[in-house]
XYZ file of C-alpha atoms in Angstrom:
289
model
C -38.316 195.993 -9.985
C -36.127 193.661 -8.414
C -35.313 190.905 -10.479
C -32.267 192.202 -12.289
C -30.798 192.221 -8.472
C -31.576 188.523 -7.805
C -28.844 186.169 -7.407
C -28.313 182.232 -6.917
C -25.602 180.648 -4.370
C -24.113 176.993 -4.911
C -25.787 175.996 -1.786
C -29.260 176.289 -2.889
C -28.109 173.319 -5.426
C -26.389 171.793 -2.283
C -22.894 172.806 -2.801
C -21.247 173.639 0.637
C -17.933 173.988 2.456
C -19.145 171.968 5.473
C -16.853 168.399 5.280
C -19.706 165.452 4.949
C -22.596 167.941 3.990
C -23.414 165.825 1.003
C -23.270 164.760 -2.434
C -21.434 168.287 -4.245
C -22.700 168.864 -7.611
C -20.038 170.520 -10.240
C -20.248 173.705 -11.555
C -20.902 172.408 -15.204
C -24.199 172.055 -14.116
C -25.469 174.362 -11.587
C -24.017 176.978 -13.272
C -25.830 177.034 -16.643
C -28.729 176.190 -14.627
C -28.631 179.411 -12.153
C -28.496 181.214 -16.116
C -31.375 178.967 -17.257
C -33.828 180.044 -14.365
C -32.811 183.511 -15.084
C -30.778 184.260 -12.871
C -28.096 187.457 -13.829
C -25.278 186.489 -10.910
C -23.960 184.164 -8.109
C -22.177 184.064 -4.857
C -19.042 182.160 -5.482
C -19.464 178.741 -3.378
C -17.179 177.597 -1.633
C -13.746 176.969 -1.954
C -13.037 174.406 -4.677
C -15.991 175.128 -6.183
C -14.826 177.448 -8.755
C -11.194 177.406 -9.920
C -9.029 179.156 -7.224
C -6.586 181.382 -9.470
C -8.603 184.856 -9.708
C -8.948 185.115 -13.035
C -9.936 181.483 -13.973
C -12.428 181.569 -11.120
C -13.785 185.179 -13.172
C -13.648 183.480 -16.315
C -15.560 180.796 -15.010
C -18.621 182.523 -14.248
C -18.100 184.559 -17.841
C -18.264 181.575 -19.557
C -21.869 180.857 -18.013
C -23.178 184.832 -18.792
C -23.346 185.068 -15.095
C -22.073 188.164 -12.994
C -20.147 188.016 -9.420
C -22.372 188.801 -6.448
C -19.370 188.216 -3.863
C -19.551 185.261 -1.319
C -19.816 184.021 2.223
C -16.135 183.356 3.394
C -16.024 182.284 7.094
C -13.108 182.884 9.052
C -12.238 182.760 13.019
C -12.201 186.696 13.999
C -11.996 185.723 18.121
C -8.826 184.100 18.463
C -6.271 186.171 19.670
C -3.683 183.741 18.581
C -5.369 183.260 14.790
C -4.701 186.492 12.461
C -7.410 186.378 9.677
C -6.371 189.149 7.174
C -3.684 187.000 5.329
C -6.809 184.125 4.330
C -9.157 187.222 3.287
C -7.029 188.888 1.801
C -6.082 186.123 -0.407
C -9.664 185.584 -1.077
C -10.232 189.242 -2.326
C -7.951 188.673 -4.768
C -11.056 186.402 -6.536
C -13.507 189.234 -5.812
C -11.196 191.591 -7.380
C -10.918 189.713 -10.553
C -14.523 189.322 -11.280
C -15.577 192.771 -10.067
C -17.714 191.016 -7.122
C -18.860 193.995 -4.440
C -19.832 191.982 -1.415
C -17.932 190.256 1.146
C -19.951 187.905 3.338
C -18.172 187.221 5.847
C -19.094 184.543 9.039
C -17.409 184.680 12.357
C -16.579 181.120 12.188
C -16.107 179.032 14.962
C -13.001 177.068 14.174
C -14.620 173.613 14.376
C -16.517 171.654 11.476
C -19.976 172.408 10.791
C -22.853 174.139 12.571
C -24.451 172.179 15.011
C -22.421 173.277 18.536
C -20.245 176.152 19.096
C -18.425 177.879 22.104
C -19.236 180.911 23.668
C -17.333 184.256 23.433
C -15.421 185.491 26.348
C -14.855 189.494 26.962
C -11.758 188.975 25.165
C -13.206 187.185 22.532
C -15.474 189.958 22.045
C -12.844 192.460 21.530
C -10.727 190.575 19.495
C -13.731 190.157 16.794
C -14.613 193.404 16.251
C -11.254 194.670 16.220
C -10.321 191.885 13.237
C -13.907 192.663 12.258
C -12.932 196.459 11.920
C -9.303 195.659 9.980
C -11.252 193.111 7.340
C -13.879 195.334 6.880
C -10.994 198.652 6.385
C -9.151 196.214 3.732
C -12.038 195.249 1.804
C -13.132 198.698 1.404
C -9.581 199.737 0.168
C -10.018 197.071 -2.358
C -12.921 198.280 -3.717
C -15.349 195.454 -2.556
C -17.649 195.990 0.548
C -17.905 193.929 3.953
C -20.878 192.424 5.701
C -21.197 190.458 8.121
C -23.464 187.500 8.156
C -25.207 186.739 11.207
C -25.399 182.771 10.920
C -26.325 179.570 13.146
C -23.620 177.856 14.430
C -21.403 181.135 14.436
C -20.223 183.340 16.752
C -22.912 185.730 16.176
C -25.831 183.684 16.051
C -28.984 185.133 18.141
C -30.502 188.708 18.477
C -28.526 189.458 21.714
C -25.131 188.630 19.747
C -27.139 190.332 16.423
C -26.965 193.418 18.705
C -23.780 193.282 20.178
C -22.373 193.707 16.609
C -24.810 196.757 16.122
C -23.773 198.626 18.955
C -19.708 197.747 18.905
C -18.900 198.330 15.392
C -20.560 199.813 12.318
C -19.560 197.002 9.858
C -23.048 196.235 8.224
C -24.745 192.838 7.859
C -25.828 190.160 5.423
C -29.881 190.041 6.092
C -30.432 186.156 5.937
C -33.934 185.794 6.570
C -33.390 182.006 7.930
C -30.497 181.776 9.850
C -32.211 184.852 11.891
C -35.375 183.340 12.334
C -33.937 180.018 13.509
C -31.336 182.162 16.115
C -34.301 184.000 17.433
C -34.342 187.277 15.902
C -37.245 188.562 13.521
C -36.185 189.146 9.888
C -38.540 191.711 9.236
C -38.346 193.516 12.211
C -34.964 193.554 12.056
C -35.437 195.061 8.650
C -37.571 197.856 10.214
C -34.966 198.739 12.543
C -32.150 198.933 10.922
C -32.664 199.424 7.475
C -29.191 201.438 7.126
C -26.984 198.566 7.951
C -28.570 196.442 5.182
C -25.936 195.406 2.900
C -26.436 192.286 1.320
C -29.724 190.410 1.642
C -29.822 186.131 1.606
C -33.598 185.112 0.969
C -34.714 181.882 2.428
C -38.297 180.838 3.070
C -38.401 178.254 6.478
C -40.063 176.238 8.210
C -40.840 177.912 11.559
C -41.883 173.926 13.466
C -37.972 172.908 12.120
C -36.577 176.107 13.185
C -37.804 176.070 16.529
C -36.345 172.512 16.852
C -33.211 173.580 15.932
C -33.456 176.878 18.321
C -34.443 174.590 21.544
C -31.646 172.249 20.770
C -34.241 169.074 19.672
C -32.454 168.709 16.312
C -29.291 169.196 15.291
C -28.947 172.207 12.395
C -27.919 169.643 10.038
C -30.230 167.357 10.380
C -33.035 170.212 10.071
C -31.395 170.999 6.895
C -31.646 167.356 5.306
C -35.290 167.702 7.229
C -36.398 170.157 4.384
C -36.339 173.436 7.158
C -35.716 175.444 4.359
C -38.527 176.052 1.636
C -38.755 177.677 -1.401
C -39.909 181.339 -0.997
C -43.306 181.545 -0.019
C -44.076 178.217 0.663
C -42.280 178.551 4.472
C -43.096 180.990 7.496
C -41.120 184.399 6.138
C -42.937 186.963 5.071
C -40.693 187.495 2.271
C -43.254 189.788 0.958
C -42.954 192.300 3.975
C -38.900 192.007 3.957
C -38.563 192.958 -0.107
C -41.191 195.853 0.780
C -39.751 197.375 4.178
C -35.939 197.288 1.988
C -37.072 198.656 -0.988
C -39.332 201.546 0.295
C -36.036 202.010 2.717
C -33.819 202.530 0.096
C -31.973 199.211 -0.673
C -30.319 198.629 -3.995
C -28.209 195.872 -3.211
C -28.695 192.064 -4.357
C -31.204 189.439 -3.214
C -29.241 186.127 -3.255
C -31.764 183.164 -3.655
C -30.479 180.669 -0.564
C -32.114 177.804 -0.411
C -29.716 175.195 1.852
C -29.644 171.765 0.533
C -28.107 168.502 1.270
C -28.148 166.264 -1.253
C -27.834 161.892 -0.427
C -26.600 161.852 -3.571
C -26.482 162.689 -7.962
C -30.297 164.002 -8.305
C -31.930 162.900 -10.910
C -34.568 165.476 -12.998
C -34.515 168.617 -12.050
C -33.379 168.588 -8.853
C -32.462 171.422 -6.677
C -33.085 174.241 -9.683
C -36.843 173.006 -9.358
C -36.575 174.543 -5.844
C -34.848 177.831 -7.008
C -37.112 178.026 -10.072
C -40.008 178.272 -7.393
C -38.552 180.981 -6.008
C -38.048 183.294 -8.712
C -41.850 182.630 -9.632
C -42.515 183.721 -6.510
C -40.884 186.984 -6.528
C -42.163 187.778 -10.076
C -45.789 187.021 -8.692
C -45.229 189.895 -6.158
C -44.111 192.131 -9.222
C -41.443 192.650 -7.919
C-alpha cells in the first residue's frame, strides 16, 4: 500500500514560483483541501507561499494536519561566478523545522521561466556537479536528503543530460514522470534502469501530442501547460501503473508527490484544481495501491 506515501504540491492547485504563471491561490485554501482529498503531506511551494521563518512555515502545515514532504528549490549550480550553498542553506533551515526529508533541487537556469535555456559548456559541466556534490554533502549533514530533479527548461533536461548526471556524480534524482517524457527520456524505463537512484518520485499523467510539441519546439512549455499537457493520472499517456509497480517491487519507500502543473487565468470557481488531484488519488486507490 501506497497511499499513506502520497503527497500534494502547490502547483497542482497552480501555485508556482515562475513570475506571470498565473492567478496564485493562498494557502488557506489549498491547504485544507490537499487534507480534504486525503492527502497526509505536501511539498512546500514556492517561496512566499508558506511563511518564510522556519518554524511559522512548520506550524503552518501543522495547523492543516499535513506533514512536510520537502520541496523543489531551483538554484543556478553552473556559474562559476554564482555560489549556491548560502540560498540552500538558508532554505534547509525550513526543512529542518518541519522534519521534511527531501530536497528537490533544479539546476536552474538563471533566467525566468521554462521555455528557452542555454547550453552547458565543459566548464559548466564541472562546476554543477561539483556545487551539485557540496549541496548534496550539506543536506545530508542536516539530516534531510538531496535529489535532483531532472526538469524542462533546466540544465538537465533530456536523457543525454539525464545521463550525464548518472555517470558524473551519485547524487540521486527526483523521478518526474512528465518533465521526462516531454525531454525525451522514458519514465518507466528509466525506472527499470536505475531503480537505486530513485529518491523522490513526482507523478504526473501527460499528454504525449502536447509533449511532443513542446519537445520539437512547436509550443512553448508554458503555453502547453495552460494547453492542459498535464492530466490527471490515468487519463494521459504514462503508464503510471507500470512506474508504481517497477518502484515498489524494486524496493522504493519514498513519497509519491501528486504534480499536476496548473495555470490558473484567474480565482476558480467550484472545485477547481482539487477536482483534478481528487482524480488522481481515485486513480491510485483503483490500482490498490
Amino acid at each position: 500500500m501506497i497511499m499513506d506515501r502520497v503527497a500534494g504540491a502547490p502547483i497542482s492547485w497552480g501555485v508556482c514560483e515562475v513570475p506571470g504563471w498565473g492567478y496564485q491561490l493562498a494557502p488557506e485554501r489549498v491547504l485544507p483541501e490537499m487534507r480534504e482529498i486525503g492527502l497526509v503531506a505536501t511539498e512546500f511551494g514556492p517561496e512566499g507561499f508558506l511563511p518564510t521563518e522556519p518554524r511559522a512555515k512548520a506550524a503552518a502545515l501543522r495547523e492543516h494536519g499535513l506533514s512536510a514532504v520537502g520541496g523543489f528549490v531551483p538554484v543556478v549550480l553552473h556559474d562559476p561566478d554564482h555560489d549556491p550553498l548560502p540560498a540552500v542553506d538558508r532554505e534547509l533551515d525550513g526543512f529542518v523545522a518541519a522534519g521534511a526529508g527531501t530536497l528537490v533541487l533544479a539546476a536552474a537556469t538563471g533566467l525566468d521561466g521554462y521555455d528557452s535555456r542555454p547550453e552547458l559548456d565543459e566548464v559548466g559541466w564541472r562546476t554543477l556537479f561539483a556545487n551539485l556534490d557540496r549541496i548534496a554533502e550539506r543536506a545530508r549533514e542536516r539530516g534531510v536528503g538531496p535529489a535532483l530533479h531532472p526538469h524542462v527548461g533546466t540544465m538537465v533536461e533530456n536523457r543525454a543530460e539525464v545521463d550525464r548526471v548518472l555517470d558524473g556524480s551519485t547524487v540521486p534524482l527526483c523521478l518526474d514522470t512528465g518533465h521526462l517524457l516531454i525531454g525525451g527520456t522514458d519514465p518507466v524505463a528509466l525506472a527499470r534502469e536505475v531503480p537505486d537512484r530513485i529518491a523522490h518520485t513526482h507523478l504526473k499523467d501527460v499528454d504525449v501530442a502536447l509533449a511532443d510539441q513542446v519537445r520539437a519546439g512547436r509550443t512553448a512549455y508554458t503555453a502547453a501547460v495552460r494547453d492542459g499537457m498535464y492530466r490527471p493520472l490515468g487519463e494521459g499517456d504514462i503508464d503510471i501503473a507500470a512506474i508504481v509497480d517497477v518502484l515498489e517491487s524494486r524496493g522504493y519507500r519514498g513519497w509519491y508527490v501528486l504534480e499536476q502543473d496548473a495555470i490558473l487565468a484567474a480565482a476558480p470557481g467550484g472545485t477547481g484544481p482539487a477536482a483534478d488531484v481528487r482524480a488522481s488519488v481515485a486513480f491510485l486507490r483503483a490500482l490498490g495501491a
